[in-house]
Tab-separated table of C-alpha atoms in Angstrom:
chain	number	residue	atom	x	y	z
O	1	GLU	CA	11.888	-3.002	14.626
O	2	ALA	CA	13.862	-4.833	11.976
O	3	GLY	CA	13.636	-3.367	8.503
O	4	VAL	CA	12.722	-4.918	5.188
O	5	ALA	CA	15.366	-7.507	4.298
O	6	GLN	CA	16.357	-8.251	0.722
O	7	SER	CA	18.869	-10.621	-0.819
O	8	PRO	CA	21.108	-10.818	-2.662
O	9	ARG	CA	22.480	-7.258	-2.666
O	10	TYR	CA	24.039	-7.646	-6.098
O	11	LYS	CA	23.630	-10.069	-8.980
O	12	ILE	CA	25.287	-10.247	-12.375
O	13	ILE	CA	23.865	-12.670	-14.931
O	14	GLU	CA	24.018	-13.199	-18.675
O	15	LYS	CA	21.008	-12.485	-20.826
O	16	ARG	CA	18.566	-15.359	-21.142
O	17	GLN	CA	19.550	-16.687	-17.719
O	18	SER	CA	17.121	-16.757	-14.827
O	19	VAL	CA	17.397	-14.986	-11.475
O	20	ALA	CA	15.407	-14.785	-8.251
O	21	PHE	CA	15.243	-12.158	-5.539
O	22	TRP	CA	13.991	-12.601	-2.007
O	23	CYS	CA	12.260	-10.192	0.359
O	24	ASN	CA	11.288	-10.474	4.011
O	25	PRO	CA	8.997	-7.615	5.050
O	26	ILE	CA	8.580	-6.049	8.453
O	27	SER	CA	6.858	-8.459	10.787
O	28	GLY	CA	3.105	-8.031	10.694
O	29	HIS	CA	3.037	-5.948	7.512
O	30	ALA	CA	0.242	-7.283	5.347
O	31	THR	CA	1.088	-5.380	2.191
O	32	LEU	CA	4.229	-6.027	0.159
O	33	TYR	CA	5.438	-4.305	-2.991
O	34	TRP	CA	8.113	-4.929	-5.594
O	35	TYR	CA	9.428	-1.879	-7.446
O	36	GLN	CA	11.875	-1.697	-10.350
O	37	GLN	CA	14.232	1.291	-10.486
O	38	ILE	CA	16.171	1.752	-13.696
O	39	LEU	CA	19.234	3.987	-13.434
O	40	GLY	CA	18.260	7.651	-13.559
O	41	GLN	CA	14.563	6.973	-13.086
O	42	GLY	CA	12.166	6.788	-10.190
O	43	PRO	CA	10.929	3.414	-8.958
O	44	LYS	CA	8.052	1.784	-10.845
O	45	LEU	CA	5.636	-0.604	-9.130
O	46	LEU	CA	5.783	-4.134	-10.534
O	47	ILE	CA	3.459	-5.980	-8.177
O	48	GLN	CA	1.580	-5.461	-4.932
O	49	PHE	CA	0.484	-8.219	-2.540
O	50	GLN	CA	-2.115	-7.990	0.195
O	51	ASN	CA	-1.287	-10.929	2.456
O	52	ASN	CA	-0.697	-13.676	-0.134
O	53	GLY	CA	-3.042	-12.299	-2.793
O	54	VAL	CA	-2.086	-10.102	-5.747
O	55	VAL	CA	-3.728	-6.661	-5.690
O	56	ASP	CA	-1.987	-5.008	-8.653
O	57	ASP	CA	0.362	-6.540	-11.201
O	58	SER	CA	-0.602	-4.354	-14.139
O	59	GLN	CA	2.986	-3.284	-14.813
O	60	LEU	CA	4.593	-6.695	-14.360
O	61	PRO	CA	5.940	-8.158	-17.651
O	62	LYS	CA	4.216	-11.452	-17.119
O	63	ASP	CA	5.921	-13.209	-20.017
O	64	ARG	CA	9.200	-13.178	-18.089
O	65	PHE	CA	8.532	-11.948	-14.547
O	66	SER	CA	6.754	-13.846	-11.808
O	67	ALA	CA	6.303	-13.259	-8.113
O	68	GLU	CA	4.814	-15.105	-5.209
O	69	ARG	CA	4.185	-14.546	-1.551
O	70	LEU	CA	3.511	-17.858	0.046
O	71	LYS	CA	1.976	-17.784	3.529
O	72	GLY	CA	1.649	-14.025	3.306
O	73	VAL	CA	5.142	-13.306	4.625
O	74	ASP	CA	8.277	-13.668	2.473
O	75	SER	CA	8.177	-13.001	-1.233
O	76	THR	CA	10.275	-13.950	-4.237
O	77	LEU	CA	10.500	-12.193	-7.582
O	78	LYS	CA	11.791	-14.190	-10.542
O	79	ILE	CA	12.932	-13.205	-14.009
O	80	GLN	CA	13.178	-15.881	-16.678
O	81	PRO	CA	14.710	-15.300	-19.182
O	82	ALA	CA	16.451	-12.041	-18.372
O	83	LYS	CA	16.992	-9.295	-20.937
O	84	LEU	CA	19.560	-6.500	-20.969
O	85	GLU	CA	16.827	-3.951	-20.209
O	86	ASP	CA	16.059	-5.734	-16.923
O	87	SER	CA	19.233	-4.269	-15.447
O	88	ALA	CA	17.944	-2.225	-12.527
O	89	VAL	CA	17.607	-2.083	-8.768
O	90	TYR	CA	14.712	-4.166	-7.490
O	91	LEU	CA	13.233	-2.686	-4.342
O	92	CYS	CA	10.917	-4.415	-1.943
O	93	ALA	CA	8.708	-2.411	0.405
O	94	SER	CA	6.044	-3.192	2.954
O	95	SER	CA	3.301	-1.390	4.798
O	96	SER	CA	0.897	-2.318	7.534
O	97	GLY	CA	-2.049	-2.326	5.167
O	98	ARG	CA	-3.698	-0.692	2.206
O	99	MET	CA	-4.751	2.226	4.375
O	100	ALA	CA	-1.269	2.701	5.757
O	101	ARG	CA	0.092	6.127	5.152
O	102	GLY	CA	3.691	5.209	4.588
O	103	TYR	CA	6.008	2.543	3.303
O	104	THR	CA	9.269	1.009	4.494
O	105	PHE	CA	11.727	0.120	1.737
O	106	GLY	CA	14.496	-2.445	1.723
O	107	SER	CA	18.002	-1.692	0.429
O	108	GLY	CA	17.302	-3.339	-2.900
O	109	THR	CA	18.973	-5.850	-5.180
O	110	ARG	CA	21.082	-4.430	-7.987
O	111	LEU	CA	20.781	-6.629	-11.080
O	112	THR	CA	23.159	-6.324	-14.004
O	113	VAL	CA	22.358	-8.318	-17.129
O	114	VAL	CA	25.292	-8.660	-19.547
S	1	LYS	CA	-2.202	8.839	-16.348
S	2	GLN	CA	-0.336	10.532	-13.522
S	3	GLU	CA	3.090	11.914	-14.383
S	4	VAL	CA	5.517	13.295	-11.827
S	5	THR	CA	8.395	15.574	-12.779
S	6	GLN	CA	11.225	16.808	-10.597
S	7	ILE	CA	13.330	19.868	-11.272
S	8	PRO	CA	16.267	20.238	-11.265
S	9	ALA	CA	17.651	16.824	-12.201
S	10	ALA	CA	20.855	17.641	-10.348
S	11	LEU	CA	21.969	20.362	-7.981
S	12	SER	CA	25.367	21.175	-6.511
S	13	VAL	CA	25.610	23.743	-3.718
S	14	PRO	CA	28.133	24.849	-1.113
S	15	GLU	CA	27.563	23.906	2.483
S	16	GLY	CA	25.265	26.229	4.395
S	17	GLU	CA	23.001	27.214	1.526
S	18	ASN	CA	19.230	27.009	1.723
S	19	LEU	CA	17.794	25.171	-1.252
S	20	VAL	CA	14.509	24.200	-2.865
S	21	LEU	CA	13.667	21.052	-4.769
S	22	ASN	CA	10.602	21.042	-6.976
S	23	CYS	CA	8.070	18.355	-7.789
S	24	SER	CA	5.092	18.699	-10.125
S	25	PHE	CA	2.302	16.245	-10.918
S	26	THR	CA	-0.258	16.273	-13.698
S	27	ASP	CA	-3.334	14.894	-11.894
S	28	SER	CA	-4.303	16.929	-8.820
S	29	ALA	CA	-6.579	14.164	-7.489
S	30	ILE	CA	-4.070	12.750	-5.018
S	31	TYR	CA	-4.405	11.236	-1.568
S	32	ASN	CA	-0.951	12.176	-0.369
S	33	LEU	CA	2.542	13.109	-1.497
S	34	GLN	CA	5.727	11.773	0.003
S	35	TRP	CA	9.348	12.876	-0.178
S	36	PHE	CA	12.049	10.207	0.010
S	37	ARG	CA	15.807	10.246	0.279
S	38	GLN	CA	17.940	7.618	-1.464
S	39	ASP	CA	21.627	7.153	-0.725
S	40	PRO	CA	23.842	5.285	-3.224
S	41	GLY	CA	23.297	1.555	-2.970
S	42	LYS	CA	20.551	1.997	-0.416
S	43	GLY	CA	16.790	1.835	-0.347
S	44	LEU	CA	14.449	4.758	0.103
S	45	THR	CA	14.007	6.559	3.392
S	46	SER	CA	10.783	8.473	3.914
S	47	LEU	CA	11.395	12.087	4.876
S	48	LEU	CA	8.007	13.754	4.883
S	49	LEU	CA	4.454	12.761	3.999
S	50	ILE	CA	1.796	15.381	3.259
S	51	GLN	CA	-1.855	14.418	3.154
S	52	SER	CA	-3.939	16.095	0.440
S	53	SER	CA	-5.727	18.174	3.083
S	54	GLN	CA	-2.446	19.586	4.419
S	55	ARG	CA	-0.340	22.389	3.025
S	56	GLU	CA	2.989	21.632	4.627
S	57	GLN	CA	4.997	19.358	6.884
S	58	THR	CA	8.207	20.075	8.748
S	59	SER	CA	10.924	17.858	10.161
S	60	GLY	CA	14.058	19.484	11.488
S	61	ARG	CA	15.723	21.397	8.658
S	62	LEU	CA	13.258	20.037	6.098
S	63	ASN	CA	9.988	21.647	5.093
S	64	ALA	CA	7.703	20.281	2.402
S	65	SER	CA	4.780	22.199	0.975
S	66	LEU	CA	1.887	21.030	-1.168
S	67	ASP	CA	-0.300	23.027	-3.557
S	68	LYS	CA	-2.654	20.365	-4.808
S	69	SER	CA	-4.660	22.602	-7.101
S	70	SER	CA	-1.589	23.637	-9.057
S	71	GLY	CA	-0.002	20.193	-8.906
S	72	ARG	CA	3.159	21.262	-7.114
S	73	SER	CA	5.221	20.417	-4.098
S	74	THR	CA	8.504	21.831	-2.883
S	75	LEU	CA	11.070	20.458	-0.467
S	76	TYR	CA	13.002	23.162	1.334
S	77	ILE	CA	16.299	22.234	2.979
S	78	ALA	CA	17.723	24.829	5.343
S	79	ALA	CA	21.422	25.253	6.064
S	80	SER	CA	22.491	22.357	3.853
S	81	GLN	CA	25.250	19.995	4.995
S	82	PRO	CA	27.486	17.527	3.118
S	83	GLY	CA	25.491	14.724	4.767
S	84	ASP	CA	22.424	15.903	2.868
S	85	SER	CA	24.030	14.710	-0.378
S	86	ALA	CA	21.691	12.092	-1.846
S	87	THR	CA	18.957	11.629	-4.421
S	88	TYR	CA	15.597	13.090	-3.401
S	89	LEU	CA	12.440	11.563	-4.829
S	90	CYS	CA	8.852	12.667	-4.590
S	91	ALA	CA	5.951	10.264	-5.038
S	92	VAL	CA	2.189	10.689	-5.195
S	93	ARG	CA	-0.491	8.257	-4.113
S	94	PRO	CA	-3.845	8.551	-5.892
S	95	GLN	CA	-6.440	7.242	-3.413
S	96	PRO	CA	-6.660	5.842	0.108
S	97	LEU	CA	-7.287	2.308	-1.158
S	98	VAL	CA	-4.820	2.519	-4.036
S	99	VAL	CA	-1.318	2.391	-2.650
S	100	LYS	CA	0.602	2.416	-5.923
S	101	LEU	CA	3.026	5.329	-5.785
S	102	THR	CA	4.037	7.246	-8.896
S	103	PHE	CA	7.563	8.562	-8.518
S	104	GLY	CA	9.431	11.402	-10.110
S	105	GLN	CA	12.861	10.724	-11.539
S	106	GLY	CA	14.605	12.361	-8.607
S	107	THR	CA	16.964	15.257	-7.943
S	108	ILE	CA	20.591	14.388	-7.272
S	109	LEU	CA	21.856	16.768	-4.597
S	110	THR	CA	25.529	17.331	-3.855
S	111	VAL	CA	26.515	19.592	-0.971
S	112	HIS	CA	30.224	20.329	-0.983
S	113	PRO	CA	32.208	21.562	2.008
């Protein structure tokens, strides 16, 4: 089966600019996650979708970050305006459901804010 | 609040050595624990998943153990190879219906020929 697709692979922007990331999960996977991984740290969950509804966004900085999953398939994560501390790898993952035992991760988008 | 710690932060070993990576977590009420591998510029690849009712899982040269009561897990890699060089992350999941994983910061492993 095809994996979780993410684009772009790399992005460099200036602070206060906006940026968007895209994720296409494994076909049929109802649950989609966005994680932020700062260099030297483990990934931190930003938002979790079940189909097109938000299940958990408690760690999403809602003043600058937004995410949507229209039609319960693809998802986009947006940052506006970006700060230096947003430099990180943004990982998308999917699973077949909330009871699924494991995840499949995409390769991530590396964001550098200068 | 669950906290996950991995020791050591980095490890460099010669090829052929057996090695142990450690993971500890503060809240023993977990549903499962998962070990991942991350190569530079890549996403995470799941290596082993241990349910809370299990004590260990094995896959090839990898063996992961879980002691839930003491809040510890170890990943044992036998006969290490240069291709094992990567960052290894452990993550815990609190409940069946709560899929948010809490990750450790990872152990960077380098196996030199």
